[in-house]
Coordinates of C-alpha atoms in Angstrom, one line a residue:
M1 CA -0.3 0.1 -0.3
A2 CA 3.2 2.0 0.6
A3 CA 6.9 2.8 -0.4
A4 CA 9.5 2.1 2.3
C5 CA 9.7 6.2 4.3
H6 CA 13.1 7.3 5.0
V7 CA 11.5 9.3 8.2
R8 CA 11.9 6.6 10.8
S9 CA 8.9 6.2 13.0
S10 CA 8.3 4.9 16.0
S11 CA 6.5 7.1 17.4
L12 CA 3.8 4.9 15.2
P13 CA 3.1 1.4 16.7
S14 CA 5.8 -0.7 16.7
K15 CA 5.7 -4.1 15.1
S16 CA 5.4 -5.9 18.8
H17 CA 1.7 -3.6 19.2
P18 CA -1.0 -6.6 18.8
L19 CA -3.0 -5.4 15.5
A20 CA 0.8 -5.2 13.8
S21 CA 1.9 -8.1 15.2
S22 CA -2.0 -9.7 13.3
V23 CA -1.0 -7.8 10.0
E24 CA 2.6 -9.5 10.1
E25 CA 1.8 -13.1 10.8
Q26 CA -1.3 -12.1 7.9
L27 CA 1.4 -11.5 5.4
T28 CA 4.1 -14.5 6.5
T29 CA 0.3 -16.8 6.1
L30 CA 0.3 -15.2 2.7
R31 CA 3.7 -15.7 1.4
A32 CA 3.9 -19.1 3.1
S33 CA 0.5 -20.2 1.7
S34 CA 0.8 -22.8 -1.0
A35 CA -3.7 -22.7 -1.4
S36 CA -5.6 -21.4 -4.7
V37 CA -5.0 -18.3 -5.7
I38 CA -9.2 -17.8 -4.9
H39 CA -8.0 -18.7 -1.1
K40 CA -5.2 -16.6 -1.0
L41 CA -8.3 -13.7 -2.5
G42 CA -9.5 -14.6 1.2
G43 CA -6.6 -14.1 3.0
L44 CA -5.9 -10.7 1.5
K45 CA -9.2 -9.7 2.3
D46 CA -8.6 -10.9 6.0
L47 CA -5.0 -8.5 5.8
H48 CA -7.1 -5.8 4.5
D49 CA -9.7 -5.7 7.9
R50 CA -6.4 -6.2 9.9
V51 CA -4.7 -3.0 8.0
G52 CA -7.9 -0.8 8.5
D53 CA -8.2 -1.9 12.1
L54 CA -4.9 -0.5 12.7
F55 CA -5.4 2.8 10.6
K56 CA -8.7 3.1 13.5
L57 CA -6.0 3.4 16.0
P58 CA -6.2 6.4 17.7
H59 CA -2.0 6.2 18.3
T60 CA -1.7 5.5 14.8
Q61 CA -4.2 8.6 13.6
Q62 CA -2.6 11.3 15.9
A63 CA 1.3 10.2 14.5
L64 CA 0.6 9.8 11.6
S65 CA -1.6 13.4 11.3
S66 CA 1.8 15.3 13.3
E67 CA 4.0 17.5 10.7
H68 CA 6.6 14.9 10.4
Q69 CA 4.4 12.5 9.0
D70 CA 3.8 14.1 5.7
K71 CA 6.0 13.0 3.2
C72 CA 5.4 8.9 3.9
L73 CA 1.3 9.9 3.6
E74 CA 2.5 11.2 0.7
E75 CA 4.1 7.5 0.4
M76 CA 0.3 5.6 1.0
F77 CA -1.7 7.8 -0.5
D78 CA 0.3 6.7 -3.8
G79 CA 0.7 2.9 -2.9
S80 CA -3.1 3.0 -2.1
L81 CA -4.2 4.1 -4.9
R82 CA -1.8 2.0 -7.1
L83 CA -3.1 -0.6 -5.8
L84 CA -7.5 0.8 -5.8
D85 CA -6.1 0.4 -9.6
A86 CA -5.2 -2.7 -9.8
C87 CA -7.9 -4.0 -7.6
A88 CA -10.1 -2.7 -10.0
T89 CA -8.7 -3.6 -13.7
T90 CA -8.1 -6.7 -11.8
R91 CA -11.8 -7.0 -11.4
D92 CA -12.9 -5.0 -14.2
V93 CA -11.0 -7.8 -16.7
F94 CA -13.1 -10.9 -14.6
S95 CA -16.7 -8.9 -15.6
Q96 CA -16.0 -9.0 -18.8
M97 CA -14.4 -12.6 -19.0
K98 CA -18.4 -13.5 -17.1
E99 CA -19.6 -11.6 -20.0
C100 CA -18.1 -14.0 -22.4
V101 CA -19.1 -16.4 -20.9
Q102 CA -22.2 -15.7 -20.8
E103 CA -22.5 -15.5 -24.7
L104 CA -21.5 -18.7 -25.2
E105 CA -23.7 -20.1 -23.1
S106 CA -26.4 -18.1 -24.6
S107 CA -25.7 -19.4 -27.3
F108 CA -25.3 -23.2 -26.5
R109 CA -29.1 -23.3 -24.7
R110 CA -30.0 -22.5 -28.6
K111 CA -28.4 -25.0 -29.8
R112 CA -29.8 -27.8 -26.1
G113 CA -32.5 -29.5 -28.0
A114 CA -30.1 -31.0 -30.5
E115 CA -27.1 -31.8 -32.3
S116 CA -25.6 -28.9 -33.9
N117 CA -22.2 -27.2 -34.9
V118 CA -20.7 -24.7 -32.5
E119 CA -17.8 -24.3 -34.3
N120 CA -18.1 -20.8 -34.9
E121 CA -19.9 -19.7 -31.4
V122 CA -16.7 -21.6 -29.7
Q123 CA -13.7 -19.7 -31.8
A124 CA -15.4 -16.4 -31.0
Y125 CA -15.3 -17.2 -27.5
M126 CA -11.9 -17.9 -27.8
N127 CA -11.0 -15.1 -29.9
S128 CA -12.8 -13.0 -27.6
R129 CA -10.2 -14.8 -24.7
K130 CA -7.1 -13.9 -26.8
R131 CA -7.6 -10.5 -26.7
M132 CA -9.1 -10.4 -23.1
S133 CA -5.4 -12.5 -22.8
K134 CA -2.9 -9.3 -24.3
V135 CA -4.2 -7.0 -22.3
I136 CA -4.7 -8.7 -18.7
S137 CA -0.2 -10.0 -20.4
K138 CA 0.3 -6.2 -21.0
Y139 CA -0.9 -5.5 -17.4
C140 CA 1.0 -7.5 -15.8
G141 CA 3.8 -6.1 -17.0
N142 CA 3.4 -3.3 -15.1
L143 CA 1.9 -5.1 -11.8
K144 CA 5.9 -6.7 -12.3
R145 CA 7.2 -3.6 -12.6
M146 CA 5.4 -2.3 -9.1
E147 CA 6.4 -5.4 -6.9
K148 CA 9.5 -5.1 -8.4
K149 CA 9.9 -1.3 -7.1
C150 CA 8.2 -2.2 -3.8
T151 CA 10.8 -5.3 -3.0
E152 CA 13.7 -2.8 -4.0
L153 CA 12.6 0.1 -1.2
H154 CA 14.2 -2.1 2.2
V155 CA 13.0 -1.2 5.3
D156 CA 15.3 -2.2 8.5
K157 CA 13.6 -5.0 10.5
D158 CA 14.2 -3.5 13.1
S159 CA 13.0 -0.6 12.5
V160 CA 9.3 -2.2 10.8
V161 CA 6.6 0.0 11.9
V162 CA 3.3 0.9 9.9
D163 CA 5.2 2.1 6.6
G164 CA 7.1 -0.5 6.7
M165 CA 4.2 -3.0 6.9
L166 CA 2.5 -1.2 3.6
K167 CA 4.5 -2.1 1.7
E168 CA 4.9 -5.3 2.2
V169 CA 0.8 -5.0 2.4
E170 CA 1.1 -3.8 -1.2
E171 CA 3.9 -6.0 -2.6
I172 CA 1.9 -9.4 -1.8
S173 CA -1.0 -7.2 -2.9
L174 CA -0.6 -7.1 -6.2
M175 CA 1.3 -10.3 -6.3
V176 CA -1.8 -11.6 -5.8
F177 CA -3.8 -9.3 -8.0
Q178 CA -1.2 -10.6 -11.2
S179 CA -1.8 -13.9 -9.9
L180 CA -5.3 -13.9 -10.3
L181 CA -5.2 -12.4 -13.1
S182 CA -2.7 -15.0 -15.0
S183 CA -4.8 -17.8 -14.0
V184 CA -7.4 -16.4 -16.2
S185 CA -5.2 -15.3 -18.7
L186 CA -5.1 -17.9 -22.5
S187 CA -1.7 -19.8 -23.2
K188 CA -0.4 -21.0 -26.1
A189 CA -0.7 -24.1 -25.8
R190 CA -4.4 -23.4 -24.6
S191 CA -5.4 -21.4 -28.0
R192 CA -4.8 -24.2 -30.5
P193 CA -7.4 -27.0 -30.6
A194 CA -4.3 -29.3 -31.3
G195 CA -2.8 -28.4 -27.9
W196 CA -4.0 -30.8 -25.4
S197 CA -3.0 -33.4 -27.8
L198 CA 0.6 -32.8 -28.6
V199 CA 1.3 -32.6 -24.1
S200 CA -0.5 -36.0 -24.4
K201 CA 1.7 -37.2 -26.6
L202 CA 4.6 -36.1 -25.2
L203 CA 4.3 -37.0 -21.4
P204 CA 5.1 -40.4 -20.1
S205 CA 2.2 -42.5 -19.4
R206 CA 2.4 -41.2 -16.0
Q207 CA 2.2 -38.5 -16.1
I208 CA -1.1 -37.4 -18.2
T209 CA -3.0 -38.3 -14.8
S210 CA -1.7 -35.0 -12.9
Q211 CA -0.9 -32.8 -16.0
V212 CA -4.8 -33.4 -16.6
Q213 CA -6.1 -33.1 -12.9
A214 CA -3.8 -29.6 -13.7
Y215 CA -5.9 -29.0 -16.4
A216 CA -8.7 -30.2 -14.6
N217 CA -8.9 -26.5 -13.1
G218 CA -11.6 -23.5 -13.7
V219 CA -11.0 -22.1 -17.1
E220 CA -8.1 -24.6 -17.9
K221 CA -10.7 -27.2 -18.1
M222 CA -13.2 -25.1 -20.2
D223 CA -10.3 -24.4 -22.9
V224 CA -10.0 -28.2 -23.4
E225 CA -13.1 -28.9 -23.3
L226 CA -14.2 -25.9 -26.2
L227 CA -10.9 -26.6 -28.3
N228 CA -12.0 -30.6 -28.5
L229 CA -14.9 -29.2 -30.3
I230 CA -13.2 -26.7 -32.6
G231 CA -13.2 -29.2 -36.0
K232 CA -16.6 -31.6 -35.2
T233 CA -19.5 -30.7 -37.4
S234 CA -21.5 -32.1 -35.1
T235 CA -21.4 -31.3 -31.6
S236 CA -23.5 -33.8 -29.3
L237 CA -26.5 -33.5 -27.4
V238 CA -24.2 -34.9 -24.4
E239 CA -21.1 -32.8 -25.3
M240 CA -23.2 -29.5 -24.9
K241 CA -25.0 -30.8 -21.8
S242 CA -21.3 -31.5 -20.2
V243 CA -20.0 -28.2 -21.8
L244 CA -22.8 -26.1 -20.8
E245 CA -22.7 -27.3 -16.7
G246 CA -19.1 -26.7 -17.3
L247 CA -20.1 -22.6 -18.1
E248 CA -23.0 -22.1 -15.4
A249 CA -19.6 -23.3 -12.7
L250 CA -16.9 -21.1 -14.2
E251 CA -19.8 -17.7 -14.9
C252 CA -21.1 -19.0 -10.6
S253 CA -17.1 -20.0 -10.0
I254 CA -16.6 -15.8 -11.7
E255 CA -18.9 -14.2 -9.8
Q256 CA -17.9 -15.4 -6.8
T257 CA -14.0 -13.9 -7.2
E258 CA -15.9 -10.3 -8.6
E259 CA -17.7 -10.6 -4.7
E260 CA -14.1 -11.7 -3.0
L261 CA -12.4 -8.1 -5.2
E262 CA -15.4 -6.1 -4.6
C263 CA -15.0 -6.6 -1.2
I264 CA -11.4 -6.2 -1.2
Y265 CA -11.7 -3.1 -3.2
R266 CA -14.5 -1.5 -0.2
R267 CA -11.8 -2.0 2.3
L268 CA -8.9 0.0 -0.3
L269 CA -11.4 2.6 -0.6
K270 CA -12.1 3.1 3.1
S271 CA -8.5 2.9 4.1
R272 CA -7.0 5.7 1.8
V273 CA -10.4 7.8 3.4
S274 CA -8.3 6.9 6.5
L275 CA -5.0 7.9 4.7
L276 CA -6.9 10.8 4.1
N277 CA -7.8 12.6 7.2
M278 CA -5.3 12.1 9.1
H279 CA -3.3 14.2 6.5
A280 CA -6.8 17.1 6.1

């Protein structure tokens, strides 16, 4: 949320303060977690809840309101704006993704009563995914540069206080947003109908099962199923039903992610308002 401040903030809550310790604990949990990106999103929401509570402390407000903390506050403002932008962009990408899924769902529902050729509809969906992936790739590059800047702005571990912790909060938040965006990006292997069959041929049989399991997650699983329909003169009712059920499940997952991102966005907005009030 903020870059490291060069002013020693000994007047701010120290690392040993219960709330500060709580933020540090959640940062450590997020960094060490091997959970899915979606689960990390829940952890990120909890992290920003704790940051919000830290800002409510009279001691924090008094310390950051003092004149010598102006530079710190300015850096925190910049960091909070970066996170708001990153969260909003990630949320917008998922909103666009949901629209693409809903359009394809509608197409499949209209043709559900009979065997049909759905290649054009699937190809249109994949083309939309490709365009979206180009945008994601560009923005992920921006997030990586922001994250690198956060990493380079090192804070002396002996004096890590609110300003230093918020730098770490910004860094881990950008990492989660980047991972989330990457999870819905269309890779080159998935953008070709022959992508999965080629992988299957190259892998030893004992590895195929684990790779199938890896592919059988959310967006990737749906991409594989849809790519298998391209080139077919007719799609059976069983295939149509299976793909439609997969699209409905994917839409539900995207909506849950949108809700989580909206919750995080509101928490980030509250934190920015708190900073503004301290500066007033």
